[in-house]
Amino acid sequence: MSEVIISPSILSANFAALGDEIRAIDAAGCDWVHLDVMDGHFVPNLTFGPPVIRALSALTQKPFDAHLMVTNPDRLLAAYAEAGCQLITVHAEVCDHLDRTLSQIRDLGCRAGVSLNPHCSPEVLRYVVDRVDLVLVMSVNPGFGGQSFLNSQVAKVRDIRALFGDREVIIEVDGGITPETAPLVVEAGANALVAGSAVFRGGPSEYQKNIQALRDAVAHCAG
Ligand code: DX5
Ligand code: ZN
């Protein structure tokens, strides 16, 4: 199968040295950088927004993969694009006008993503498939790193692949991804993996090995 994208979530990075952490995962061979934006409302936790992302985007050429866990994503889409995000993913659960929000993301020159919480059916995507570049399947309830993978989401990945048929789409899975769980979702049709704890564990000297362990785990998957 074609290469699976590895997108480390900096939620598990050392926030006291975020710039160094970005440089370290870049040097360790990540494909994208996953940015978990949390508003303390859609999810209980609170992280960072456009100013921090802008500062970090100056440090790497790797695409920035923004995951907006916020109640009102429409308000700041342009700010995320200007801050250097190439992919912007919103949660279907908070978008009253998902079709319009996805168009706006593309109009800003970014790739448009939709994320689905574990309870959320992919049926919500059926009539917007032509506006979607990426589907982000949450395999934990969003808000925190280091949670256990929910096996229930493997079937959802398969359903999304079937829903899109021959259309090109990136199916990214986020939460509890390790060398043990990664093959389950790649076999089901995922082609991008977010990993926080599995990449950042052990500190910078381990990042290359940790990323390679994920690549090796899915190298022989049918996909
Ligand atoms: C959870 C975030 C994830 C999280 C993944 O709300 O969306 O990106 O950081 O962390 P791990 O890989 O540790 O489950
Ligand atoms: Zn995420």
XYZ file of N, CA and C and ligand atoms in Angstrom:
684
model
N 0.835 -1.200 0.000
C 0.000 0.000 0.000
C 0.871 1.251 0.000
N 0.268 2.404 -0.292
C 1.064 3.637 -0.291
C 1.395 4.022 1.152
N 2.348 4.929 1.270
C 2.847 5.332 2.592
C 1.737 5.876 3.497
N 1.813 5.508 4.748
C 0.879 6.035 5.744
C 1.508 7.286 6.366
N 0.719 8.339 6.450
C 1.204 9.614 7.009
C 1.260 9.516 8.532
N 2.370 9.955 9.104
C 2.494 9.985 10.569
C 2.481 11.454 11.017
N 1.501 11.771 11.865
C 1.295 13.150 12.312
C 1.379 13.196 13.844
N 2.558 13.471 14.387
C 2.690 13.504 15.855
C 1.870 14.641 16.469
N 1.146 14.336 17.534
C 0.373 15.353 18.244
C 1.249 16.012 19.292
N 1.441 17.335 19.151
C 2.328 18.023 20.092
C 1.681 18.217 21.465
N 0.447 17.731 21.616
C -0.165 17.748 22.948
C 0.705 16.977 23.955
N 1.445 15.997 23.461
C 2.300 15.209 24.349
C 3.738 15.722 24.396
N 3.992 16.851 23.718
C 5.347 17.408 23.715
C 5.628 18.135 25.034
N 6.868 18.521 25.213
C 7.249 19.340 26.359
C 6.913 20.795 26.030
N 5.845 21.317 26.631
C 5.382 22.669 26.293
C 6.382 23.744 26.724
N 7.271 23.425 27.617
C 8.278 24.410 28.035
C 9.384 24.558 26.985
N 9.366 23.679 25.982
C 10.406 23.739 24.947
C 9.791 23.410 23.593
N 8.657 24.039 23.308
C 7.868 23.654 22.137
C 8.627 23.814 20.819
N 9.387 24.876 20.687
C 10.158 25.083 19.455
C 11.149 23.949 19.227
N 11.853 23.576 20.270
C 12.819 22.473 20.157
C 12.103 21.170 19.818
N 10.916 20.999 20.363
C 10.158 19.772 20.106
C 9.738 19.684 18.640
N 9.329 20.813 18.069
C 8.952 20.825 16.648
C 10.161 20.455 15.794
N 11.293 21.076 16.096
C 12.506 20.767 15.317
C 12.876 19.289 15.474
N 12.668 18.760 16.665
C 13.060 17.362 16.923
C 12.165 16.374 16.155
N 10.845 16.602 16.124
C 10.002 15.646 15.375
C 10.197 15.805 13.871
N 10.516 17.026 13.439
C 10.837 17.245 12.023
C 12.083 16.412 11.675
N 13.131 16.569 12.465
C 14.371 15.826 12.200
C 14.167 14.316 12.318
N 13.213 13.914 13.133
C 12.962 12.477 13.348
C 12.136 11.870 12.216
N 11.695 12.710 11.272
C 11.044 12.168 10.085
C 9.527 12.130 10.108
N 8.886 12.983 10.906
C 7.415 13.005 10.847
C 6.979 13.539 9.478
N 5.733 13.240 9.088
C 5.207 13.754 7.817
C 4.491 15.081 8.029
N 3.631 15.131 9.031
C 2.868 16.337 9.374
C 3.101 16.626 10.854
N 2.584 17.797 11.289
C 2.562 18.128 12.720
C 1.096 18.323 13.113
N 0.623 17.535 14.081
C -0.779 17.598 14.497
C -0.929 18.575 15.660
N -1.848 19.538 15.475
C -2.019 20.611 16.460
C -3.398 20.499 17.083
N -3.460 20.137 18.339
C -4.729 19.963 19.033
C -5.150 21.270 19.684
N -6.069 21.948 19.016
C -6.569 23.229 19.525
C -7.820 22.950 20.363
N -7.780 23.317 21.631
C -8.897 23.041 22.544
C -9.348 24.336 23.211
N -10.676 24.454 23.378
C -11.225 25.731 23.844
C -11.783 25.703 25.264
N -11.673 24.589 25.972
C -12.221 24.524 27.325
C -13.739 24.542 27.337
N -14.348 24.294 26.185
C -15.810 24.348 26.075
C -16.318 23.120 25.324
N -15.892 22.964 24.075
C -16.228 21.731 23.343
C -15.573 20.545 24.031
N -14.369 20.751 24.494
C -13.663 19.757 25.317
C -13.226 20.446 26.612
N -13.029 19.698 27.681
C -12.702 20.350 28.950
C -11.337 21.035 28.966
N -10.427 20.561 28.160
C -9.052 21.051 28.209
C -8.878 22.317 27.358
N -7.775 22.991 27.582
C -7.476 24.258 26.912
C -6.016 24.194 26.449
N -5.776 24.547 25.177
C -4.370 24.455 24.737
C -3.876 25.780 24.159
N -3.822 25.877 22.839
C -3.204 27.049 22.211
C -3.992 27.419 20.961
N -3.668 28.567 20.378
C -4.379 29.039 19.192
C -3.431 29.631 18.165
N -3.961 30.481 17.276
C -3.172 30.982 16.145
C -1.820 31.620 16.496
N -1.690 32.426 17.544
C -0.368 33.050 17.766
C 0.742 32.022 18.027
N 0.414 31.003 18.792
C 1.428 29.967 19.074
C 1.725 29.181 17.795
N 0.677 28.867 17.038
C 0.867 28.109 15.796
C 1.729 28.906 14.816
N 1.471 30.204 14.724
C 2.265 31.047 13.812
C 3.746 31.000 14.190
N 4.021 31.095 15.464
C 5.428 31.070 15.916
C 6.080 29.731 15.572
N 5.321 28.642 15.717
C 5.890 27.316 15.458
C 6.066 27.062 13.961
N 5.177 27.630 13.153
C 5.228 27.330 11.717
C 6.492 27.884 11.070
N 7.132 28.829 11.728
C 8.387 29.371 11.195
C 9.540 28.378 11.352
N 9.319 27.315 12.118
C 10.426 26.422 12.472
C 10.523 25.170 11.611
N 9.517 24.932 10.768
C 9.521 23.694 9.972
C 8.751 23.899 8.672
N 9.084 23.097 7.683
C 8.347 23.099 6.409
C 7.248 22.037 6.418
N 7.204 21.206 7.448
C 6.218 20.115 7.470
C 4.801 20.697 7.563
N 3.839 20.107 6.823
C 2.466 20.602 6.890
C 1.899 20.587 8.306
N 1.177 21.649 8.638
C 0.511 21.738 9.941
C -0.933 21.268 9.795
N -1.276 20.307 10.639
C -2.540 19.569 10.607
C -3.321 20.000 11.859
N -4.175 21.032 11.681
C -4.857 21.605 12.851
C -6.170 20.885 13.121
N -6.329 20.439 14.341
C -7.534 19.728 14.783
C -8.251 20.654 15.756
N -9.325 21.291 15.265
C -10.010 22.300 16.070
C -11.087 21.663 16.941
N -10.784 21.494 18.212
C -11.766 20.986 19.180
C -12.360 22.199 19.879
N -13.125 22.965 19.103
C -13.687 24.216 19.590
C -15.149 24.294 19.177
N -15.923 25.038 19.950
C -17.360 25.131 19.698
C -17.704 25.998 18.487
N -16.917 27.045 18.252
C -17.215 27.958 17.131
C -16.044 28.046 16.157
N -15.776 26.988 15.399
C -14.582 27.019 14.539
C -14.644 28.099 13.464
N -15.851 28.452 12.989
C -15.959 29.410 11.869
C -15.306 30.754 12.166
N -15.346 31.148 13.425
C -14.850 32.480 13.796
C -13.379 32.701 13.471
N -12.592 31.627 13.517
C -11.142 31.828 13.427
C -10.486 31.070 12.280
N -11.275 30.594 11.313
C -10.674 29.789 10.237
C -9.565 30.553 9.522
N -9.817 31.818 9.188
C -8.813 32.598 8.464
C -7.543 32.752 9.294
N -7.712 32.899 10.598
C -6.536 33.071 11.466
C -5.665 31.807 11.471
N -6.322 30.642 11.431
C -5.526 29.397 11.389
C -4.805 29.251 10.057
N -5.485 29.621 8.983
C -4.831 29.552 7.662
C -3.633 30.510 7.635
N -3.833 31.724 8.102
C -2.748 32.719 8.093
C -1.609 32.316 9.022
N -1.933 31.585 10.066
C -0.891 31.147 11.011
C -0.015 30.037 10.430
N -0.440 29.456 9.304
C 0.415 28.460 8.657
C -0.135 27.042 8.634
N -1.435 26.880 8.894
C -2.018 25.528 8.839
C -2.365 25.185 7.392
N -1.932 24.020 6.947
C -2.276 23.567 5.589
C -3.539 22.719 5.595
N -3.808 22.085 6.728
C -5.018 21.272 6.880
C -5.775 21.796 8.088
N -7.068 22.001 7.913
C -7.890 22.471 9.036
C -9.065 21.518 9.183
N -9.167 20.926 10.364
C -10.220 19.943 10.629
C -11.154 20.471 11.705
N -12.448 20.428 11.384
C -13.478 20.859 12.343
C -14.288 19.643 12.773
N -14.940 19.755 13.921
C -15.801 18.658 14.379
C -17.202 18.803 13.794
N -17.704 17.732 13.213
C -19.049 17.747 12.636
C -20.083 18.111 13.698
N -19.833 17.719 14.949
C -20.841 17.905 16.008
C -21.141 19.376 16.297
N -20.220 20.270 15.938
C -20.421 21.688 16.287
C -20.759 22.562 15.084
N -20.769 21.981 13.893
C -20.988 22.797 12.691
C -22.446 22.753 12.269
N -23.136 23.875 12.417
C -24.533 23.959 11.974
C -24.610 23.920 10.459
N -23.557 24.430 9.802
C -23.552 24.516 8.342
C -22.235 23.922 7.849
N -22.119 22.619 8.013
C -20.852 21.947 7.709
C -20.439 22.155 6.260
N -21.382 22.086 5.341
C -21.074 22.282 3.924
C -20.371 23.625 3.712
N -20.905 24.664 4.327
C -20.330 25.999 4.161
C -18.957 26.105 4.833
N -18.846 25.549 6.004
C -17.561 25.620 6.722
C -16.453 24.943 5.911
N -16.770 23.794 5.319
C -15.758 23.090 4.525
C -15.370 23.903 3.290
N -16.342 24.538 2.666
C -16.033 25.385 1.503
C -15.135 26.545 1.909
N -15.430 27.111 3.071
C -14.612 28.248 3.527
C -13.162 27.820 3.754
N -12.980 26.646 4.304
C -11.607 26.169 4.539
C -10.865 26.038 3.211
N -11.531 25.467 2.221
C -10.880 25.336 0.897
C -10.651 26.707 0.269
N -11.588 27.614 0.437
C -11.418 28.955 -0.131
C -10.201 29.664 0.470
N -9.839 29.277 1.680
C -8.657 29.859 2.326
C -7.362 29.213 1.823
N -7.503 28.223 0.933
C -6.329 27.569 0.373
C -5.852 26.374 1.182
N -6.688 25.912 2.111
C -6.310 24.772 2.960
C -7.090 23.526 2.547
N -6.602 22.372 3.007
C -7.379 21.154 2.831
C -8.381 21.049 3.987
N -9.582 20.581 3.665
C -10.682 20.610 4.628
C -10.905 19.242 5.259
N -10.924 19.227 6.599
C -11.139 17.982 7.326
C -12.365 18.040 8.219
N -12.969 16.864 8.418
C -14.087 16.730 9.365
C -13.710 15.665 10.372
N -13.874 15.984 11.638
C -13.626 14.998 12.679
C -14.939 14.491 13.255
N -14.928 13.226 13.646
C -16.103 12.587 14.231
C -15.742 12.014 15.587
N -16.484 12.431 16.616
C -16.312 11.836 17.941
C -16.721 10.357 17.895
N -16.310 9.591 18.904
C -16.595 8.147 18.849
C -18.072 7.791 18.661
N -18.980 8.602 19.203
C -20.398 8.252 19.084
C -21.007 8.684 17.764
N -20.276 9.452 16.969
C -20.861 10.133 15.813
C -20.801 9.261 14.559
N -21.926 9.182 13.855
C -22.008 8.339 12.663
C -21.392 9.035 11.453
N -20.727 8.287 10.584
C -20.187 8.879 9.356
C -21.264 9.290 8.366
N -22.497 8.943 8.656
C -23.604 9.306 7.765
C -23.656 10.826 7.525
N -23.201 11.602 8.502
C -23.206 13.066 8.395
C -22.335 13.553 7.216
N -21.464 12.651 6.717
C -20.565 13.026 5.617
C -21.159 12.772 4.238
N -22.243 11.998 4.196
C -22.719 11.477 2.904
C -22.914 12.571 1.851
N -23.501 13.690 2.237
C -23.832 14.715 1.231
C -22.810 15.844 1.168
N -21.664 15.651 1.824
C -20.581 16.642 1.695
C -19.283 15.987 1.192
N -19.376 14.752 0.713
C -18.147 14.035 0.327
C -17.285 14.834 -0.652
N -17.908 15.615 -1.521
C -17.127 16.359 -2.515
C -16.395 17.560 -1.925
N -16.688 17.875 -0.683
C -16.029 19.027 -0.052
C -14.980 18.604 0.985
N -14.817 17.306 1.156
C -13.971 16.794 2.244
C -12.651 16.247 1.693
N -11.540 16.721 2.248
C -10.229 16.166 1.887
C -9.759 15.140 2.902
N -10.253 15.259 4.138
C -9.748 14.409 5.226
C -10.865 14.142 6.233
N -10.939 12.910 6.696
C -11.839 12.579 7.804
C -10.968 12.136 8.974
N -11.185 12.769 10.122
C -10.401 12.455 11.321
C -11.288 11.662 12.279
N -10.995 10.394 12.403
C -11.786 9.516 13.267
C -11.192 9.550 14.669
N -11.990 9.993 15.635
C -11.505 10.004 17.021
C -11.644 8.602 17.607
N -10.518 8.046 17.978
C -10.541 6.717 18.582
C -10.347 6.803 20.099
N -10.542 8.022 20.633
C -10.739 8.269 22.074
C -11.725 9.437 22.129
N -12.276 9.701 23.301
C -13.075 10.918 23.460
C -12.099 12.088 23.582
N -12.259 13.118 22.739
C -11.232 14.150 22.660
C -11.076 14.953 23.950
N -9.892 15.490 24.130
C -9.622 16.362 25.268
C -8.274 16.091 25.925
N -7.839 14.852 25.871
C -6.616 14.490 26.590
C -5.810 13.450 25.807
N -4.493 13.533 25.954
C -3.626 12.507 25.390
C -3.563 11.313 26.327
N -2.968 10.248 25.840
C -2.672 9.103 26.686
C -3.845 8.218 27.059
N -4.957 8.293 26.322
C -6.105 7.437 26.624
C -6.030 6.144 25.810
N -6.884 5.189 26.189
C -6.862 3.896 25.500
C -7.709 3.923 24.234
N -7.198 3.285 23.220
C -7.840 3.149 21.911
C -9.202 2.454 22.028
N -10.195 3.026 21.341
C -11.533 2.426 21.328
C -11.688 1.537 20.091
N -11.764 0.260 20.313
C -11.868 -0.698 19.198
C -13.106 -0.485 18.331
N -14.134 0.128 18.922
C -15.381 0.361 18.179
C -15.162 1.203 16.927
N -14.042 1.938 16.874
C -13.832 2.861 15.753
C -13.235 2.197 14.516
N -12.807 0.960 14.643
C -12.221 0.275 13.477
C -13.286 0.092 12.391
N -14.476 -0.317 12.802
C -15.563 -0.509 11.823
C -15.945 0.818 11.180
N -15.834 1.911 11.951
C -16.181 3.221 11.385
C -15.213 3.589 10.255
N -13.931 3.284 10.444
C -12.952 3.559 9.385
C -13.362 2.820 8.105
N -13.770 1.582 8.263
C -14.189 0.775 7.099
C -15.424 1.407 6.437
N -16.360 1.845 7.258
C -17.588 2.464 6.731
C -17.275 3.750 5.957
N -16.332 4.524 6.465
C -15.975 5.785 5.794
C -15.318 5.486 4.451
N -14.445 4.511 4.446
C -13.788 4.131 3.181
C -14.853 3.736 2.159
N -15.844 2.977 2.596
C -16.911 2.543 1.682
C -17.753 3.738 1.229
N -18.029 4.644 2.136
C -18.842 5.822 1.818
C -18.194 6.674 0.727
N -16.868 6.786 0.777
C -16.167 7.615 -0.207
C -15.917 6.869 -1.513
N -16.040 5.568 -1.520
C -15.881 4.792 -2.751
C -14.552 5.081 -3.429
N -14.610 5.475 -4.703
C -13.393 5.737 -5.483
C -12.819 7.128 -5.233
N -13.532 7.941 -4.475
C -13.031 9.300 -4.235
C -11.757 9.252 -3.394
N -10.902 10.219 -3.671
C -9.675 10.306 -2.891
C -10.001 10.966 -1.554
N -9.603 10.366 -0.462
C -9.813 10.991 0.845
C -8.737 10.468 1.802
N -8.303 11.337 2.686
C -7.373 10.893 3.727
C -8.214 10.499 4.936
N -8.038 9.308 5.415
C -8.709 8.895 6.655
C -7.634 8.816 7.735
N -7.756 9.721 8.692
C -6.755 9.870 9.753
C -7.400 9.405 11.062
N -6.657 8.698 11.865
C -7.202 8.198 13.131
C -6.392 8.782 14.281
N -7.105 9.191 15.332
C -6.507 10.000 16.396
C -6.943 9.482 17.764
N -5.980 9.014 18.544
C -6.248 8.618 19.927
C -5.847 7.189 20.208
N -4.891 7.035 21.112
C -4.480 5.686 21.508
C -3.770 4.914 20.421
N -3.179 5.631 19.453
C -2.470 4.930 18.368
C -1.069 4.529 18.855
N -0.773 3.250 18.705
C 0.520 2.663 19.099
C 0.897 1.653 18.003
N 2.082 1.084 18.062
C 2.395 0.025 17.076
C 1.421 -1.158 17.165
N 0.740 -1.325 18.287
C -0.227 -2.434 18.414
C -1.568 -2.084 17.761
N -2.033 -0.850 17.945
C -3.362 -0.490 17.420
C -3.312 0.032 15.980
N -2.178 0.582 15.560
C -2.089 1.177 14.221
C -2.481 0.201 13.101
N -2.012 -1.058 13.126
C -2.382 -1.963 12.025
C -3.887 -2.197 11.922
N -4.600 -2.141 13.038
C -6.050 -2.380 13.000
C -6.745 -1.347 12.121
N -6.343 -0.082 12.280
C -7.040 0.970 11.520
C -6.506 1.080 10.090
N -5.233 0.788 9.895
C -4.698 0.847 8.518
C -5.287 -0.303 7.689
N -5.423 -1.456 8.272
C -6.085 -2.580 7.562
C -7.513 -2.195 7.182
N -8.143 -1.383 8.017
C -9.538 -0.993 7.766
C -9.645 0.133 6.736
N -8.504 0.748 6.377
C -8.552 1.783 5.342
C -7.997 3.135 5.738
N -7.462 3.267 6.952
C -6.854 4.549 7.345
C -5.518 4.727 6.621
N -5.191 5.988 6.278
C -3.894 6.257 5.651
C -3.137 7.403 6.314
N -3.607 7.809 7.494
C -2.869 8.797 8.292
C -3.105 8.487 9.767
N -2.052 8.630 10.550
C -2.124 8.288 11.975
C -1.640 9.462 12.809
N -2.445 9.843 13.799
C -2.001 10.821 14.792
C -1.465 10.018 15.979
N -0.337 10.440 16.516
C 0.158 9.764 17.716
C 0.831 10.786 18.615
N 0.371 10.866 19.863
C 0.963 11.761 20.842
C 1.940 11.009 21.707
N 1.395 10.279 22.676
C 2.283 9.574 23.619
C 3.227 8.594 22.925
N 2.747 7.925 21.871
C 3.590 6.899 21.229
C 4.799 7.510 20.528
N 4.705 8.794 20.129
C 5.860 9.446 19.494
C 6.744 10.123 20.540
N 6.117 10.845 21.493
C 6.902 11.693 22.402
C 7.449 10.951 23.623
N 7.085 9.705 23.781
C 7.591 8.999 24.961
C 9.115 8.836 24.873
N 9.770 9.046 26.003
C 11.217 8.842 26.063
C 12.045 10.066 25.735
N 11.394 11.144 25.222
C 12.144 12.366 24.913
C 12.779 12.322 23.530
N 13.371 13.471 23.119
C 13.835 13.653 21.743
C 14.731 12.545 21.192
N 15.547 11.945 22.034
C 16.453 10.908 21.511
C 15.687 9.688 21.004
N 14.405 9.552 21.381
C 13.617 8.367 20.991
C 12.664 8.631 19.820
N 12.513 9.896 19.404
C 11.441 10.212 18.445
C 11.579 9.455 17.119
N 12.792 9.396 16.620
C 12.991 8.717 15.336
C 12.600 7.243 15.447
N 13.041 6.623 16.524
C 12.731 5.203 16.754
C 11.212 5.013 16.926
N 10.590 5.916 17.657
C 9.142 5.806 17.897
C 8.338 5.958 16.599
N 8.749 6.901 15.761
C 8.045 7.090 14.477
C 8.269 5.873 13.584
N 9.500 5.396 13.568
C 9.810 4.227 12.735
C 9.037 2.990 13.201
N 8.833 2.879 14.502
C 8.079 1.719 15.026
C 6.641 1.742 14.498
N 6.061 2.938 14.380
C 4.705 3.045 13.810
C 4.729 2.677 12.330
N 5.737 3.176 11.610
C 5.825 2.846 10.168
C 6.006 1.338 9.989
N 6.873 0.753 10.773
C 7.124 -0.692 10.631
C 5.861 -1.487 10.928
N 5.085 -1.011 11.916
C 3.889 -1.762 12.345
C 2.849 -1.843 11.235
N 2.842 -0.858 10.323
C 1.808 -0.846 9.276
C 2.363 -1.155 7.890
N 3.664 -1.430 7.838
C 4.321 -1.596 6.529
C 3.697 -2.711 5.693
N 3.180 -3.735 6.334
C 2.668 -4.878 5.560
C 1.142 -4.970 5.584
N 0.517 -3.873 5.998
C -0.961 -3.893 6.029
C -1.506 -3.813 4.613
N -2.650 -4.423 4.420
C -3.282 -4.400 3.102
C -3.854 -3.026 2.788
N -4.491 -2.408 3.778
C -5.050 -1.068 3.609
C -6.226 -1.019 2.641
C -7.114 14.071 21.891
C -6.253 14.612 20.772
C -5.203 13.680 20.309
C -4.250 13.239 21.375
C -3.638 11.936 20.975
O -8.116 14.979 22.155
O -7.053 14.943 19.665
O -4.529 14.214 19.190
O -3.263 14.176 21.624
O -2.833 11.507 22.005
P -2.467 9.958 22.208
O -1.779 9.524 20.947
O -1.570 9.988 23.386
O -3.757 9.234 22.426
Zn -6.062 15.527 17.658
